[in-house]
Amino acid sequence: EIASCLVGSEMCIRDRIDPADYTKGLVSTLADQGNKQWGCYGTYIINATDTAIGSGLSNTNAIINYCSETDIAAKICYDLNLNGYDDWYLPSQDELNLLFLNKETIGNFAGIEYWSSTESRANDAWGQGFGVGDQYGLGKSGAISVRAIRTF
């Protein structure tokens, strides 16, 4: 469910982190951060395989800590400073699916496929098609769309 908390270039998705607490949720940017590689093709990233809602930040931190490449999806989100917030990250597989389920309300999804922060293998990470919502492993060296989120 989308909360009515459109502020500047952010859109809130409430009640998704803790359904019993309506003060917590996810915030999405209203624009993509471009097309980037996931990065570190051929390298298994320790602790970047969580799929659950709430795990995107820890996945992103693991990618930042174990992948020295700089122009990659997780790093672009991690370095984002928008509307006074600098705690953005690449969504986990399940968090990315929430964006897909609410894509019409959030809007401005220019890409066909988006990266999650969830790695599937040393050469692949989970992405999601924003046409019908299918999720699949994609080669980490491919450049696809990136959308940053943060929690509140």
mmCIF file of C-alpha atoms in Angstrom:
data_model
loop_
_atom_site.group_PDB
_atom_site.id
_atom_site.type_symbol
_atom_site.label_atom_id
_atom_site.label_comp_id
_atom_site.label_asym_id
_atom_site.label_seq_id
_atom_site.Cartn_x
_atom_site.Cartn_y
_atom_site.Cartn_z
ATOM 1 C CA GLU A 1 0.000 0.000 0.000
ATOM 2 C CA ILE A 2 1.348 3.427 -0.913
ATOM 3 C CA ALA A 3 1.162 6.062 1.748
ATOM 4 C CA SER A 4 0.323 9.622 0.874
ATOM 5 C CA CYS A 5 3.770 10.916 1.635
ATOM 6 C CA LEU A 6 5.043 12.221 -1.671
ATOM 7 C CA VAL A 7 7.798 14.649 -0.732
ATOM 8 C CA GLY A 8 9.949 16.234 -3.394
ATOM 9 C CA SER A 9 11.354 13.345 -5.362
ATOM 10 C CA GLU A 10 10.483 10.491 -2.999
ATOM 11 C CA MET A 11 7.483 8.163 -2.657
ATOM 12 C CA CYS A 12 6.769 6.171 0.504
ATOM 13 C CA ILE A 13 5.605 2.569 0.643
ATOM 14 C CA ARG A 14 4.250 2.104 4.169
ATOM 15 C CA ASP A 15 3.477 -0.973 6.289
ATOM 16 C CA ARG A 16 5.869 -3.238 4.412
ATOM 17 C CA ILE A 17 8.762 -3.615 6.836
ATOM 18 C CA ASP A 18 6.617 -4.200 9.924
ATOM 19 C CA PRO A 19 2.882 -4.595 9.188
ATOM 20 C CA ALA A 20 2.080 -3.862 12.848
ATOM 21 C CA ASP A 21 3.883 -0.502 12.738
ATOM 22 C CA TYR A 22 2.585 1.987 10.172
ATOM 23 C CA THR A 23 5.434 4.374 10.937
ATOM 24 C CA LYS A 24 7.962 2.190 9.136
ATOM 25 C CA GLY A 25 8.345 1.535 5.459
ATOM 26 C CA LEU A 26 10.346 2.061 2.302
ATOM 27 C CA VAL A 27 10.959 5.206 0.319
ATOM 28 C CA SER A 28 11.714 5.134 -3.397
ATOM 29 C CA THR A 29 13.244 7.833 -5.514
ATOM 30 C CA LEU A 30 10.870 9.001 -8.243
ATOM 31 C CA ALA A 31 13.500 8.648 -10.950
ATOM 32 C CA ASP A 32 15.921 5.925 -11.957
ATOM 33 C CA GLN A 33 19.604 6.269 -11.156
ATOM 34 C CA GLY A 34 20.531 5.200 -14.677
ATOM 35 C CA ASN A 35 21.741 1.922 -16.170
ATOM 36 C CA LYS A 36 24.644 0.230 -14.414
ATOM 37 C CA GLN A 37 26.316 -3.141 -14.116
ATOM 38 C CA TRP A 38 25.762 -5.068 -10.904
ATOM 39 C CA GLY A 39 29.550 -5.450 -10.772
ATOM 40 C CA CYS A 40 32.180 -7.963 -9.724
ATOM 41 C CA TYR A 41 31.312 -10.524 -12.374
ATOM 42 C CA GLY A 42 32.854 -13.873 -11.408
ATOM 43 C CA THR A 43 33.200 -12.942 -7.736
ATOM 44 C CA TYR A 44 30.933 -14.326 -5.036
ATOM 45 C CA ILE A 45 30.016 -11.501 -2.649
ATOM 46 C CA ILE A 46 29.792 -12.742 0.926
ATOM 47 C CA ASN A 47 26.460 -11.863 2.625
ATOM 48 C CA ALA A 48 24.713 -10.411 -0.451
ATOM 49 C CA THR A 49 22.176 -13.201 -1.003
ATOM 50 C CA ASP A 50 19.303 -12.157 1.266
ATOM 51 C CA THR A 51 15.989 -11.733 -0.529
ATOM 52 C CA ALA A 52 13.709 -10.498 2.264
ATOM 53 C CA ILE A 53 12.175 -7.098 2.765
ATOM 54 C CA GLY A 54 14.559 -5.212 5.023
ATOM 55 C CA SER A 55 17.715 -6.916 3.706
ATOM 56 C CA GLY A 56 18.608 -4.585 0.822
ATOM 57 C CA LEU A 57 20.759 -2.355 2.999
ATOM 58 C CA SER A 58 22.846 -5.248 4.346
ATOM 59 C CA ASN A 59 23.221 -6.671 0.815
ATOM 60 C CA THR A 60 24.303 -3.256 -0.467
ATOM 61 C CA ASN A 61 26.820 -2.872 2.353
ATOM 62 C CA ALA A 62 28.254 -6.310 1.567
ATOM 63 C CA ILE A 63 28.636 -5.377 -2.106
ATOM 64 C CA ILE A 64 30.363 -2.101 -1.176
ATOM 65 C CA ASN A 65 32.694 -3.923 1.235
ATOM 66 C CA TYR A 66 33.655 -6.823 -1.055
ATOM 67 C CA CYS A 67 33.558 -5.295 -4.545
ATOM 68 C CA SER A 68 36.130 -2.624 -5.358
ATOM 69 C CA GLU A 69 34.417 -1.536 -8.589
ATOM 70 C CA THR A 70 32.973 1.956 -8.331
ATOM 71 C CA ASP A 71 30.551 2.604 -11.208
ATOM 72 C CA ILE A 72 28.116 -0.158 -10.233
ATOM 73 C CA ALA A 73 24.470 -0.286 -9.153
ATOM 74 C CA ALA A 74 25.016 -0.664 -5.397
ATOM 75 C CA LYS A 75 27.659 2.074 -5.266
ATOM 76 C CA ILE A 76 25.449 4.541 -7.177
ATOM 77 C CA CYS A 77 22.656 3.992 -4.647
ATOM 78 C CA TYR A 78 25.013 4.020 -1.663
ATOM 79 C CA ASP A 79 26.542 7.353 -2.740
ATOM 80 C CA LEU A 80 23.208 9.024 -3.521
ATOM 81 C CA ASN A 81 22.398 12.171 -1.555
ATOM 82 C CA LEU A 82 18.844 13.306 -2.249
ATOM 83 C CA ASN A 83 16.583 15.694 -0.312
ATOM 84 C CA GLY A 84 19.036 15.691 2.597
ATOM 85 C CA TYR A 85 19.138 11.879 2.876
ATOM 86 C CA ASP A 86 22.264 9.828 2.253
ATOM 87 C CA ASP A 87 21.039 6.403 3.414
ATOM 88 C CA TRP A 88 19.910 5.066 0.029
ATOM 89 C CA TYR A 89 20.594 1.492 -1.085
ATOM 90 C CA LEU A 90 19.889 -1.036 -3.828
ATOM 91 C CA PRO A 91 16.696 -2.960 -2.985
ATOM 92 C CA SER A 92 16.719 -6.669 -2.183
ATOM 93 C CA GLN A 93 14.817 -9.061 -4.437
ATOM 94 C CA ASP A 94 11.606 -8.774 -2.369
ATOM 95 C CA GLU A 95 11.935 -5.001 -1.953
ATOM 96 C CA LEU A 96 12.334 -4.659 -5.717
ATOM 97 C CA ASN A 97 9.148 -6.666 -6.160
ATOM 98 C CA LEU A 98 7.337 -4.136 -3.923
ATOM 99 C CA LEU A 99 8.456 -1.411 -6.310
ATOM 100 C CA PHE A 100 7.077 -3.445 -9.208
ATOM 101 C CA LEU A 101 3.744 -4.047 -7.457
ATOM 102 C CA ASN A 102 3.429 -0.289 -6.847
ATOM 103 C CA LYS A 103 5.020 0.915 -10.092
ATOM 104 C CA GLU A 104 1.943 2.755 -11.360
ATOM 105 C CA THR A 105 1.652 4.819 -8.173
ATOM 106 C CA ILE A 106 5.375 5.494 -7.827
ATOM 107 C CA GLY A 107 5.802 6.141 -11.553
ATOM 108 C CA ASN A 108 8.711 7.069 -13.813
ATOM 109 C CA PHE A 109 10.094 3.564 -14.256
ATOM 110 C CA ALA A 110 11.911 4.099 -17.527
ATOM 111 C CA GLY A 111 13.675 0.744 -17.556
ATOM 112 C CA ILE A 112 12.494 -2.655 -18.676
ATOM 113 C CA GLU A 113 14.642 -4.553 -16.138
ATOM 114 C CA TYR A 114 15.946 -3.491 -12.720
ATOM 115 C CA TRP A 115 18.711 -4.806 -10.481
ATOM 116 C CA SER A 116 18.187 -6.054 -6.961
ATOM 117 C CA SER A 117 21.025 -6.257 -4.436
ATOM 118 C CA THR A 118 20.470 -10.018 -4.133
ATOM 119 C CA GLU A 119 23.224 -12.120 -5.677
ATOM 120 C CA SER A 120 22.309 -15.532 -7.084
ATOM 121 C CA ARG A 121 25.781 -16.805 -8.122
ATOM 122 C CA ALA A 122 29.283 -15.469 -8.698
ATOM 123 C CA ASN A 123 28.304 -14.476 -12.237
ATOM 124 C CA ASP A 124 24.644 -13.564 -11.674
ATOM 125 C CA ALA A 125 22.366 -11.420 -9.511
ATOM 126 C CA TRP A 126 18.575 -11.208 -9.335
ATOM 127 C CA GLY A 127 16.834 -8.720 -11.559
ATOM 128 C CA GLN A 128 13.196 -8.094 -12.287
ATOM 129 C CA GLY A 129 11.353 -7.335 -15.476
ATOM 130 C CA PHE A 130 8.956 -4.450 -15.016
ATOM 131 C CA GLY A 131 6.670 -5.572 -17.843
ATOM 132 C CA VAL A 132 5.021 -8.580 -16.174
ATOM 133 C CA GLY A 133 7.115 -8.748 -12.988
ATOM 134 C CA ASP A 134 9.164 -11.874 -13.608
ATOM 135 C CA GLN A 135 12.360 -12.248 -11.561
ATOM 136 C CA TYR A 136 15.454 -13.997 -12.890
ATOM 137 C CA GLY A 137 19.213 -14.229 -12.626
ATOM 138 C CA LEU A 138 21.094 -11.853 -14.918
ATOM 139 C CA GLY A 139 24.785 -11.672 -15.734
ATOM 140 C CA LYS A 140 26.355 -9.112 -13.413
ATOM 141 C CA SER A 141 28.248 -7.526 -16.301
ATOM 142 C CA GLY A 142 25.044 -6.350 -18.014
ATOM 143 C CA ALA A 143 23.966 -2.736 -17.575
ATOM 144 C CA ILE A 144 20.295 -2.446 -16.590
ATOM 145 C CA SER A 145 18.192 0.080 -14.661
ATOM 146 C CA VAL A 146 18.781 1.036 -11.046
ATOM 147 C CA ARG A 147 16.276 2.520 -8.572
ATOM 148 C CA ALA A 148 17.413 3.487 -5.066
ATOM 149 C CA ILE A 149 15.340 3.070 -1.912
ATOM 150 C CA ARG A 150 15.748 3.802 1.787
ATOM 151 C CA THR A 151 13.839 2.975 4.963
ATOM 152 C CA PHE A 152 12.029 5.320 7.327
#
